[in-house]
CSV table of C-alpha atoms and ligand atoms in Angstrom, one decimal:
chain,number,residue,atom,x,y,z
V,1,MET,CA,7.0,-22.9,5.6
V,2,ALA,CA,4.7,-24.5,2.9
V,3,LYS,CA,1.8,-26.2,4.5
V,4,THR,CA,0.6,-29.5,3.1
V,5,ALA,CA,-3.0,-30.7,3.0
V,6,LYS,CA,-4.0,-33.1,5.7
V,7,ARG,CA,-6.6,-35.8,5.0
V,8,LYS,CA,-8.5,-38.1,7.4
V,9,GLY,CA,-6.0,-39.7,9.8
V,10,GLY,CA,-3.7,-36.7,9.5
V,11,LYS,CA,-1.8,-38.1,6.6
V,12,PRO,CA,-0.9,-35.8,3.8
V,13,ALA,CA,-2.4,-36.9,0.5
V,14,GLY,CA,-2.4,-35.8,-3.1
V,15,PRO,CA,-0.1,-33.2,-4.6
V,16,GLU,CA,2.0,-31.0,-2.3
V,17,LEU,CA,0.1,-27.9,-1.6
V,18,LYS,CA,1.8,-24.5,-1.2
V,19,LYS,CA,-0.9,-22.8,1.0
V,20,GLY,CA,-0.7,-19.1,0.6
V,21,LEU,CA,1.8,-19.7,-2.3
V,22,VAL,CA,4.5,-19.6,0.3
V,23,GLY,CA,7.9,-19.9,-1.3
V,24,VAL,CA,6.5,-20.1,-4.9
V,25,TYR,CA,8.1,-18.1,-7.7
V,26,ALA,CA,5.1,-17.2,-9.8
V,27,ASP,CA,6.9,-15.2,-12.5
V,28,SER,CA,10.0,-13.0,-13.0
V,29,THR,CA,10.0,-9.2,-12.7
V,30,ALA,CA,12.3,-6.3,-13.4
V,31,VAL,CA,10.4,-3.9,-11.2
V,32,SER,CA,11.9,-4.5,-7.7
V,33,LYS,CA,13.9,-7.1,-5.8
V,34,VAL,CA,13.3,-8.0,-2.1
V,35,MET,CA,16.4,-9.5,-0.6
V,36,PRO,CA,15.5,-11.0,2.8
V,37,GLU,CA,19.0,-12.4,3.4
V,38,THR,CA,20.4,-8.8,3.5
V,39,ASN,CA,17.2,-7.0,4.6
V,40,SER,CA,17.4,-5.0,1.4
V,41,LEU,CA,15.1,-3.8,-1.4
V,42,THR,CA,15.8,-2.3,-4.7
V,43,TYR,CA,13.5,-0.5,-7.2
V,44,ARG,CA,14.8,-1.1,-10.8
V,45,GLY,CA,18.2,-1.7,-9.2
V,46,TYR,CA,18.4,1.3,-6.9
V,47,ALA,CA,18.4,0.8,-3.1
V,48,VAL,CA,15.2,2.1,-1.6
V,49,GLN,CA,17.1,4.0,1.2
V,50,ASP,CA,19.0,5.9,-1.4
V,51,LEU,CA,15.9,6.8,-3.4
V,52,ALA,CA,14.2,7.9,-0.1
V,53,ALA,CA,17.1,10.1,0.8
V,54,LYS,CA,17.7,11.7,-2.5
V,55,CYS,CA,14.5,11.7,-4.6
V,56,GLU,CA,11.1,13.2,-4.9
V,57,PHE,CA,8.3,10.7,-5.0
V,58,GLU,CA,7.5,11.7,-8.6
V,59,GLU,CA,11.0,10.7,-9.7
V,60,VAL,CA,10.5,7.3,-8.1
V,61,ALA,CA,7.1,7.0,-9.8
V,62,TYR,CA,8.8,7.7,-13.2
V,63,LEU,CA,11.5,5.1,-12.4
V,64,LEU,CA,9.0,2.4,-11.6
V,65,LEU,CA,6.8,3.2,-14.7
V,66,TYR,CA,9.5,3.7,-17.3
V,67,GLY,CA,12.4,1.6,-15.8
V,68,GLU,CA,15.0,4.4,-15.6
V,69,LEU,CA,15.3,7.6,-13.6
V,70,PRO,CA,14.2,10.6,-15.8
V,71,SER,CA,16.6,13.1,-17.4
V,72,ARG,CA,16.0,16.7,-16.4
V,73,SER,CA,13.7,17.3,-19.5
V,74,GLN,CA,11.9,14.0,-19.1
V,75,TYR,CA,11.2,14.8,-15.4
V,76,ALA,CA,9.9,18.2,-16.3
V,77,ALA,CA,7.5,16.8,-18.9
V,78,PHE,CA,6.4,14.0,-16.6
V,79,LYS,CA,5.6,16.4,-13.7
V,80,LYS,CA,3.8,18.8,-16.1
V,81,LYS,CA,1.6,15.9,-17.3
V,82,GLU,CA,0.9,14.6,-13.8
V,83,ARG,CA,0.0,18.1,-12.5
V,84,SER,CA,-2.3,18.7,-15.5
V,85,ARG,CA,-4.3,15.6,-14.7
V,86,ARG,CA,-5.0,16.1,-11.0
V,87,ALA,CA,-8.5,17.6,-11.3
V,88,LEU,CA,-11.6,15.4,-11.2
V,89,GLU,CA,-14.6,16.0,-13.4
V,90,ARG,CA,-17.7,17.4,-11.6
V,91,ARG,CA,-19.7,14.2,-12.2
V,92,HIS,CA,-16.9,12.2,-10.5
V,93,LEU,CA,-17.0,14.5,-7.5
V,94,ASN,CA,-20.7,14.1,-7.4
V,95,VAL,CA,-20.3,10.3,-7.2
V,96,ILE,CA,-17.9,10.7,-4.3
V,97,ALA,CA,-20.3,13.1,-2.6
V,98,GLU,CA,-23.0,10.4,-2.7
V,99,PHE,CA,-21.0,7.8,-0.8
V,100,PRO,CA,-22.3,6.9,2.7
V,101,LYS,CA,-20.4,9.0,5.3
V,102,SER,CA,-20.0,5.8,7.3
V,103,ALA,CA,-18.1,4.0,4.6
V,104,HIS,CA,-14.4,3.2,5.1
V,105,PRO,CA,-12.3,5.5,2.9
V,106,MET,CA,-10.7,2.4,1.3
V,107,ASP,CA,-14.2,1.3,0.1
V,108,THR,CA,-15.0,4.8,-1.3
V,109,LEU,CA,-11.6,5.0,-2.9
V,110,ARG,CA,-12.0,1.5,-4.5
V,111,THR,CA,-15.3,2.7,-5.9
V,112,ALA,CA,-14.0,6.1,-7.1
V,113,VAL,CA,-11.2,4.4,-9.0
V,114,SER,CA,-13.6,1.9,-10.5
V,115,TYR,CA,-15.8,4.8,-11.6
V,116,LEU,CA,-12.9,6.2,-13.6
V,117,GLY,CA,-13.0,3.0,-15.7
V,118,THR,CA,-16.6,3.6,-16.6
V,119,THR,CA,-15.6,6.8,-18.4
V,120,GLU,CA,-13.4,4.9,-20.8
V,121,THR,CA,-15.1,3.3,-23.8
V,122,ALA,CA,-12.4,2.3,-26.3
V,123,TRP,CA,-10.7,-0.9,-25.2
V,124,GLY,CA,-8.4,-3.4,-26.9
V,125,GLY,CA,-6.2,-2.9,-30.0
V,126,GLU,CA,-4.7,0.5,-30.3
V,127,ALA,CA,-6.3,1.7,-27.1
V,128,ARG,CA,-4.0,-0.6,-25.1
V,129,ARG,CA,-1.1,1.8,-26.0
V,130,LYS,CA,-2.8,4.3,-23.7
V,131,ASP,CA,-2.2,2.2,-20.6
V,132,LEU,CA,0.9,4.2,-19.5
V,133,ASP,CA,-1.1,7.3,-19.9
V,134,ARG,CA,-3.9,5.8,-17.9
V,135,ALA,CA,-1.4,4.9,-15.2
V,136,ILE,CA,-0.2,8.6,-15.0
V,137,ASP,CA,-3.9,9.6,-14.8
V,138,LEU,CA,-4.5,7.3,-11.9
V,139,LEU,CA,-1.3,8.5,-10.2
V,140,ALA,CA,-2.5,12.1,-10.6
V,141,LYS,CA,-6.2,11.6,-9.6
V,142,ILE,CA,-6.0,9.2,-6.7
V,143,PRO,CA,-4.8,11.8,-4.2
V,144,THR,CA,-7.6,14.1,-5.4
V,145,MET,CA,-10.2,11.4,-4.8
V,146,ILE,CA,-8.8,10.7,-1.3
V,147,ALA,CA,-8.7,14.3,-0.3
V,148,ALA,CA,-12.2,15.1,-1.8
V,149,ASP,CA,-13.7,12.2,0.0
V,150,PHE,CA,-11.9,13.2,3.3
V,151,ARG,CA,-13.4,16.7,3.1
V,152,LEU,CA,-16.9,15.8,1.8
V,153,ARG,CA,-17.4,13.3,4.7
V,154,SER,CA,-16.9,16.1,7.2
V,155,GLY,CA,-19.2,18.5,5.3
V,156,LYS,CA,-16.4,20.5,3.7
V,157,ARG,CA,-16.0,21.5,0.1
V,158,PRO,CA,-13.2,19.7,-1.8
V,159,ILE,CA,-10.2,21.9,-2.5
V,160,ARG,CA,-8.9,22.2,-6.1
V,161,PRO,CA,-5.5,20.7,-6.7
V,162,ARG,CA,-2.7,23.2,-7.4
V,163,ALA,CA,-0.3,22.7,-10.4
V,164,ASN,CA,2.6,24.6,-8.7
V,165,LEU,CA,3.0,22.1,-5.9
V,166,SER,CA,4.7,18.7,-5.6
V,167,MET,CA,2.4,15.7,-5.1
V,168,SER,CA,3.2,15.6,-1.4
V,169,GLU,CA,2.6,19.4,-0.9
V,170,ASN,CA,-0.5,19.3,-3.0
V,171,PHE,CA,-2.0,16.5,-1.0
V,172,PHE,CA,-1.7,18.5,2.3
V,173,HIS,CA,-3.1,21.5,0.5
V,174,MET,CA,-6.2,19.5,-0.8
V,175,CYS,CA,-6.8,17.9,2.6
V,176,PHE,CA,-6.2,20.8,5.0
V,177,GLY,CA,-6.0,24.0,2.8
V,178,LYS,CA,-2.6,24.7,4.3
V,179,MET,CA,0.9,23.4,4.2
V,180,PRO,CA,2.8,21.9,7.2
V,181,PRO,CA,6.6,22.6,7.7
V,182,ALA,CA,9.1,21.2,5.3
V,183,GLU,CA,10.1,18.3,7.6
V,184,VAL,CA,6.6,17.0,7.6
V,185,ILE,CA,6.4,17.2,3.8
V,186,ARG,CA,9.7,15.4,3.6
V,187,ALA,CA,8.6,12.6,5.9
V,188,PHE,CA,5.4,12.2,3.9
V,189,ASN,CA,7.5,12.1,0.6
V,190,VAL,CA,9.7,9.4,2.2
V,191,SER,CA,6.7,7.3,3.2
V,192,LEU,CA,5.3,7.4,-0.3
V,193,ILE,CA,8.7,6.3,-1.7
V,194,LEU,CA,8.9,3.4,0.8
V,195,TYR,CA,5.3,2.3,0.1
V,196,ALA,CA,5.6,2.6,-3.7
V,197,GLU,CA,6.6,-1.0,-4.6
V,198,HIS,CA,7.3,-4.4,-3.0
V,199,SER,CA,7.4,-7.2,-5.6
V,200,PHE,CA,4.7,-9.9,-5.6
V,201,ASN,CA,2.8,-8.9,-2.4
V,202,ALA,CA,-0.9,-9.8,-2.2
V,203,SER,CA,-2.3,-6.6,-3.8
V,204,THR,CA,0.3,-6.6,-6.6
V,205,PHE,CA,-0.3,-10.2,-7.3
V,206,THR,CA,-4.1,-9.5,-7.4
V,207,ALA,CA,-3.4,-6.8,-9.9
V,208,ARG,CA,-1.3,-9.2,-12.0
V,209,VAL,CA,-3.9,-12.0,-11.8
V,210,ILE,CA,-6.6,-9.6,-13.1
V,211,THR,CA,-4.2,-8.2,-15.8
V,212,SER,CA,-3.4,-11.8,-16.9
V,213,THR,CA,-7.0,-12.2,-18.0
V,214,ARG,CA,-6.5,-9.3,-20.4
V,215,SER,CA,-8.8,-7.2,-18.3
V,216,ASP,CA,-8.1,-3.4,-18.0
V,217,ILE,CA,-6.0,-1.3,-15.7
V,218,TYR,CA,-9.0,0.1,-13.8
V,219,GLY,CA,-10.1,-3.5,-13.0
V,220,ALA,CA,-6.6,-4.4,-11.9
V,221,ILE,CA,-6.2,-1.4,-9.6
V,222,THR,CA,-9.7,-1.7,-8.2
V,223,GLY,CA,-9.0,-5.3,-7.3
V,224,ALA,CA,-5.6,-4.4,-5.8
V,225,ILE,CA,-7.2,-1.8,-3.6
V,226,GLY,CA,-9.6,-4.5,-2.3
V,227,ALA,CA,-6.6,-6.7,-1.5
V,228,LEU,CA,-4.6,-3.9,0.2
V,229,LYS,CA,-7.5,-3.1,2.6
V,230,GLY,CA,-7.0,-6.3,4.7
V,231,PRO,CA,-5.2,-5.9,8.0
V,232,LEU,CA,-2.7,-8.6,7.2
V,233,HIS,CA,-1.6,-6.4,4.3
V,234,GLY,CA,-2.0,-2.6,3.9
V,235,GLY,CA,-4.7,-2.2,6.5
V,236,ALA,CA,-2.0,-3.0,9.1
V,237,ASN,CA,-0.9,0.7,9.2
V,238,GLU,CA,-4.4,1.6,10.6
V,239,ALA,CA,-4.4,-1.4,12.9
V,240,VAL,CA,-1.0,-0.4,14.3
V,241,MET,CA,-2.3,3.0,15.4
V,242,ASP,CA,-5.5,1.5,16.8
V,243,MET,CA,-3.3,-0.8,18.8
V,244,LEU,CA,-1.0,2.0,20.0
V,245,GLN,CA,-4.1,3.9,21.1
V,246,GLU,CA,-5.4,0.8,22.9
V,247,VAL,CA,-2.1,0.5,24.8
V,248,GLY,CA,-2.4,4.2,25.5
V,249,ASP,CA,0.6,4.7,27.9
V,250,PRO,CA,4.3,3.7,27.6
V,251,LYS,CA,4.1,2.5,31.2
V,252,LYS,CA,1.4,0.0,30.3
V,253,ALA,CA,3.0,-1.2,27.1
V,254,GLU,CA,5.0,-4.2,28.5
V,255,ALA,CA,2.0,-5.6,30.4
V,256,TRP,CA,-0.3,-5.0,27.4
V,257,LEU,CA,2.1,-7.0,25.2
V,258,ARG,CA,2.6,-9.8,27.6
V,259,ARG,CA,-1.2,-10.2,27.8
V,260,ALA,CA,-1.4,-10.1,24.0
V,261,MET,CA,1.3,-12.7,23.7
V,262,LYS,CA,-0.4,-14.9,26.3
V,263,ASN,CA,-3.7,-14.7,24.4
V,264,LYS,CA,-1.9,-15.5,21.1
V,265,ARG,CA,-3.0,-12.2,19.7
V,266,LEU,CA,-1.5,-10.8,16.5
V,267,VAL,CA,0.6,-7.8,17.3
V,268,MET,CA,0.0,-5.5,14.3
V,269,GLY,CA,2.9,-4.1,12.3
V,270,PHE,CA,5.1,-7.1,13.2
V,271,GLY,CA,6.1,-10.0,11.0
V,272,HIS,CA,6.4,-10.4,7.2
V,273,ARG,CA,6.0,-13.2,4.7
V,274,VAL,CA,9.4,-12.6,3.1
V,275,TYR,CA,11.5,-10.6,5.6
V,276,LYS,CA,12.2,-12.8,8.7
V,277,HIS,CA,15.1,-10.7,10.1
V,278,GLY,CA,13.8,-7.2,9.6
V,279,ASP,CA,12.1,-5.1,7.0
V,280,SER,CA,14.5,-3.1,4.8
V,281,ARG,CA,12.2,0.0,4.9
V,282,VAL,CA,11.8,0.3,8.7
V,283,PRO,CA,15.0,2.2,9.7
V,284,THR,CA,14.3,4.9,7.1
V,285,MET,CA,10.7,5.3,8.2
V,286,HIS,CA,11.6,5.1,11.9
V,287,ALA,CA,14.0,8.0,11.4
V,288,CYS,CA,11.1,10.0,9.9
V,289,LEU,CA,9.0,9.1,13.0
V,290,GLU,CA,11.8,10.4,15.2
V,291,ASP,CA,11.8,13.7,13.3
V,292,LEU,CA,8.0,14.0,13.5
V,293,THR,CA,8.2,13.2,17.3
V,294,ALA,CA,10.8,16.0,17.7
V,295,TRP,CA,8.7,18.4,15.6
V,296,SER,CA,5.4,17.7,17.4
V,297,GLY,CA,6.8,17.2,20.9
V,298,GLU,CA,4.4,14.1,21.2
V,299,THR,CA,6.7,11.4,22.5
V,300,LYS,CA,4.1,8.9,23.7
V,301,TRP,CA,3.7,6.9,20.4
V,302,ILE,CA,7.4,6.3,19.8
V,303,GLU,CA,7.9,5.3,23.5
V,304,ILE,CA,5.1,2.7,23.3
V,305,SER,CA,6.5,1.5,19.9
V,306,ASP,CA,10.0,1.1,21.4
V,307,VAL,CA,8.8,-1.1,24.2
V,308,LEU,CA,6.7,-3.3,21.9
V,309,LYS,CA,9.6,-3.6,19.4
V,310,LYS,CA,12.2,-4.5,22.0
V,311,ILE,CA,10.1,-7.3,23.6
V,312,MET,CA,8.8,-8.7,20.2
V,313,ILE,CA,12.4,-9.0,18.8
V,314,GLU,CA,14.0,-10.3,22.0
V,315,GLU,CA,11.3,-12.8,23.0
V,316,LYS,CA,9.6,-13.8,19.7
V,317,GLY,CA,12.3,-12.9,17.2
V,318,ILE,CA,9.6,-11.1,15.2
V,319,HIS,CA,10.6,-7.8,13.7
V,320,PRO,CA,8.5,-4.7,12.8
V,321,ASN,CA,7.4,-4.1,9.2
V,322,LEU,CA,6.9,-0.7,7.5
V,323,ASP,CA,3.4,-0.3,8.8
V,324,PHE,CA,4.8,-0.1,12.4
V,325,PRO,CA,6.5,3.3,12.1
V,326,SER,CA,4.2,4.5,9.3
V,327,GLY,CA,1.0,4.3,11.5
V,328,PRO,CA,2.2,6.7,14.2
V,329,ALA,CA,4.0,8.9,11.6
V,330,TYR,CA,0.8,9.5,9.8
V,331,TYR,CA,-0.9,10.2,13.1
V,332,LEU,CA,1.7,12.9,13.9
V,333,MET,CA,1.2,14.4,10.4
V,334,GLY,CA,-2.4,15.0,11.4
V,335,PHE,CA,-4.3,12.4,9.2
V,336,PRO,CA,-7.3,10.5,10.6
V,337,ILE,CA,-6.5,6.8,11.1
V,338,ASN,CA,-8.9,5.6,8.4
V,339,LEU,CA,-6.9,7.5,5.8
V,340,TYR,CA,-3.7,5.6,6.3
V,341,THR,CA,-4.4,2.8,3.9
V,342,PRO,CA,-5.6,5.1,1.2
V,343,LEU,CA,-2.3,7.0,1.6
V,344,PHE,CA,-0.6,3.6,0.9
V,345,VAL,CA,-2.7,3.4,-2.3
V,346,MET,CA,-1.5,6.8,-3.3
V,347,ALA,CA,2.0,5.5,-3.3
V,348,ARG,CA,1.5,1.8,-4.4
V,349,ILE,CA,-0.4,2.9,-7.5
V,350,THR,CA,3.1,3.3,-9.1
V,351,GLY,CA,4.2,-0.3,-8.3
V,352,TRP,CA,0.8,-1.8,-9.3
V,353,ALA,CA,0.8,0.1,-12.6
V,354,ALA,CA,4.4,-1.0,-13.3
V,355,HIS,CA,3.4,-4.6,-12.7
V,356,PHE,CA,0.3,-4.2,-14.9
V,357,LEU,CA,2.5,-3.0,-17.8
V,358,GLU,CA,5.0,-5.8,-17.2
V,359,GLN,CA,2.4,-8.5,-17.0
V,360,ASN,CA,0.7,-7.2,-20.2
V,361,ALA,CA,4.0,-7.1,-22.1
V,362,ASP,CA,4.6,-10.9,-21.5
V,363,ASN,CA,1.4,-12.4,-20.5
V,364,THR,CA,0.4,-15.9,-19.4
V,365,LEU,CA,-3.0,-16.4,-17.8
V,366,ILE,CA,-2.6,-17.0,-14.1
V,367,ARG,CA,-4.6,-20.1,-13.3
V,368,PRO,CA,-3.3,-22.5,-10.6
V,369,LEU,CA,-4.7,-25.9,-9.7
V,370,SER,CA,-6.6,-27.0,-6.6
V,371,ASP,CA,-6.6,-30.3,-4.9
V,372,TYR,CA,-10.2,-31.2,-4.4
V,373,HIS,CA,-11.2,-32.5,-0.9
V,374,GLY,CA,-15.1,-32.3,-1.1
V,375,PRO,CA,-17.6,-35.2,-1.3
V,376,LYS,CA,-16.8,-38.0,-3.8
V,377,GLN,CA,-18.7,-37.9,-7.1
V,378,ARG,CA,-22.3,-39.1,-6.3
V,379,LYS,CA,-25.6,-39.7,-8.1
V,380,LEU,CA,-28.1,-36.9,-8.3
V,381,LYS,CA,-31.3,-38.4,-6.8
V,382,LYS,CA,-34.0,-36.3,-8.1
D,401,LIG,N1,2.1,-11.1,16.1
D,401,LIG,C1,2.2,-12.2,16.8
D,401,LIG,N2,2.7,-13.4,16.2
D,401,LIG,C2,3.1,-13.3,15.0
D,401,LIG,C3,3.0,-12.1,14.2
D,401,LIG,C4,2.5,-11.0,14.8
D,401,LIG,N3,2.3,-9.9,14.1
D,401,LIG,N4,3.4,-12.4,12.9
D,401,LIG,C5,3.8,-13.7,12.9
D,401,LIG,N5,3.5,-14.2,14.1
D,401,LIG,C6,3.8,-15.6,14.5
D,401,LIG,C7,2.7,-16.5,14.0
D,401,LIG,O1,1.6,-16.6,14.9
D,401,LIG,C8,3.4,-17.8,13.8
D,401,LIG,O2,3.6,-18.4,15.0
D,401,LIG,P1,3.4,-20.0,15.1
D,401,LIG,O3,4.5,-20.6,14.2
D,401,LIG,O4,3.6,-20.3,16.6
D,401,LIG,O5,2.0,-20.4,14.6
D,401,LIG,C9,4.8,-17.4,13.3
D,401,LIG,O6,5.0,-16.1,13.8
D,401,LIG,C10,4.9,-17.4,11.8
D,401,LIG,O7,4.0,-16.5,11.3
D,401,LIG,P2,3.1,-16.8,10.0
D,401,LIG,O8,1.7,-16.3,10.2
D,401,LIG,O9,3.3,-18.2,9.5
D,401,LIG,O10,3.8,-15.9,8.9
D,401,LIG,P3,3.2,-15.5,7.6
D,401,LIG,O11,4.3,-15.3,6.7
D,401,LIG,O12,2.1,-16.3,7.1
D,401,LIG,O13,2.5,-14.1,8.0
D,401,LIG,C11,2.0,-11.8,8.3
D,401,LIG,C12,3.0,-12.8,7.7
D,401,LIG,C13,2.4,-10.4,7.8
D,401,LIG,C14,0.6,-12.1,7.7
D,401,LIG,C15,1.9,-11.9,9.8
D,401,LIG,O14,3.2,-11.7,10.3
D,401,LIG,C16,0.9,-11.0,10.4
D,401,LIG,O15,-0.3,-11.3,10.5
D,401,LIG,N6,1.4,-9.8,10.9
D,401,LIG,C17,0.5,-8.8,11.5
D,401,LIG,C18,-0.2,-7.9,10.4
D,401,LIG,C19,0.8,-7.0,9.7
D,401,LIG,O16,1.5,-6.3,10.3
D,401,LIG,N7,0.7,-7.0,8.4
D,401,LIG,C20,1.5,-6.2,7.5
D,401,LIG,C21,2.5,-7.0,6.7
D,401,LIG,S1,3.6,-6.0,5.8
């Protein structure tokens, strides 16, 4: 519901305010469509569940960036290009190596992406045509930045990317130096597809606001990473796993949740600004969590999740969002919790870049109004 401003005496005054831009259509888009009435989501017209079942993440990246699925030869050329761009320059790795080890990986990733922008000098005019190329460069290099930072912070040397591996396979290789079984790679690939795009969410809208000033793609993506970090947005996948660990035991889950509800505590991974009857992406990711549970033999997290989900839906009517199954899924894949939101970035760079290109192609500066409620104009006595 849109919230209106309250003045003294509790009376609304002035123009109607749409706090949080709730219910506001800020622009049109051809990138994706969220349909809360049918709990569905399409990327460029294709149902996300079908894409997750039948595509590699790289195909979906192509679809989002170019607007159509690639032909066989287009896909081969796209993959070749992405694979050739994965390596980071030595000076970039040196910058990552200098980050404080205590910094959150989202903060180091934000800075590492921003650094890439400092290596560009030609802006405006003709150089704008290179934006799609820059988007592919970011798509290729962000996983390398995440993996290098992950290894450097635990005193290990970064592992070079390999050009004969898919993006999902290569990421495990760069993080751990080995490959998990195919079902784990598949679950990771699905998570990247589900996280790739979601219309005008907070980080995408941030990217579009920055783009609308005719700033560059590095600024837009750096800002988007800053927005994604928050626990009400992408940071929720980390907060979900922290919460499941706090609950700790399926037998304690119900009592834990009842206490949380009594204390009006936010239950992480539940609720959504647009979906009110269930997130279209959850069943697909939950199926991956089931596969990972069977593969690992670790049933605790899905058992706790099931208790929380049942009571939240039955008693509050609040459904889980994608971060709810993704958190424990990433845990079972072996990633440390503070890497989950960077993994989200690795996927969402595709949606952000598609929106950067779309905003640029038909731009209007985004500049809303505010209803002032500070002191009345007064004389400066000085
Ligand atoms: N736990 C407990 N209560 C919740 C809740 C949650 N996760 N999500 C929503 N609610 C409650 C709110 O407290 C509010 O109750 P009230 O009407 O009694 O005040 C009601 O549901 C409506 O929520 P509201 O905050 O107005 O919805 P929103 O559209 O502004 O917020 C989120 C959407 C995502 C910010 C919110 O659901 C949330 O904070 N979820 C947890 C974080 C999360 O998982 N984020 C990832 C989103 S993909």
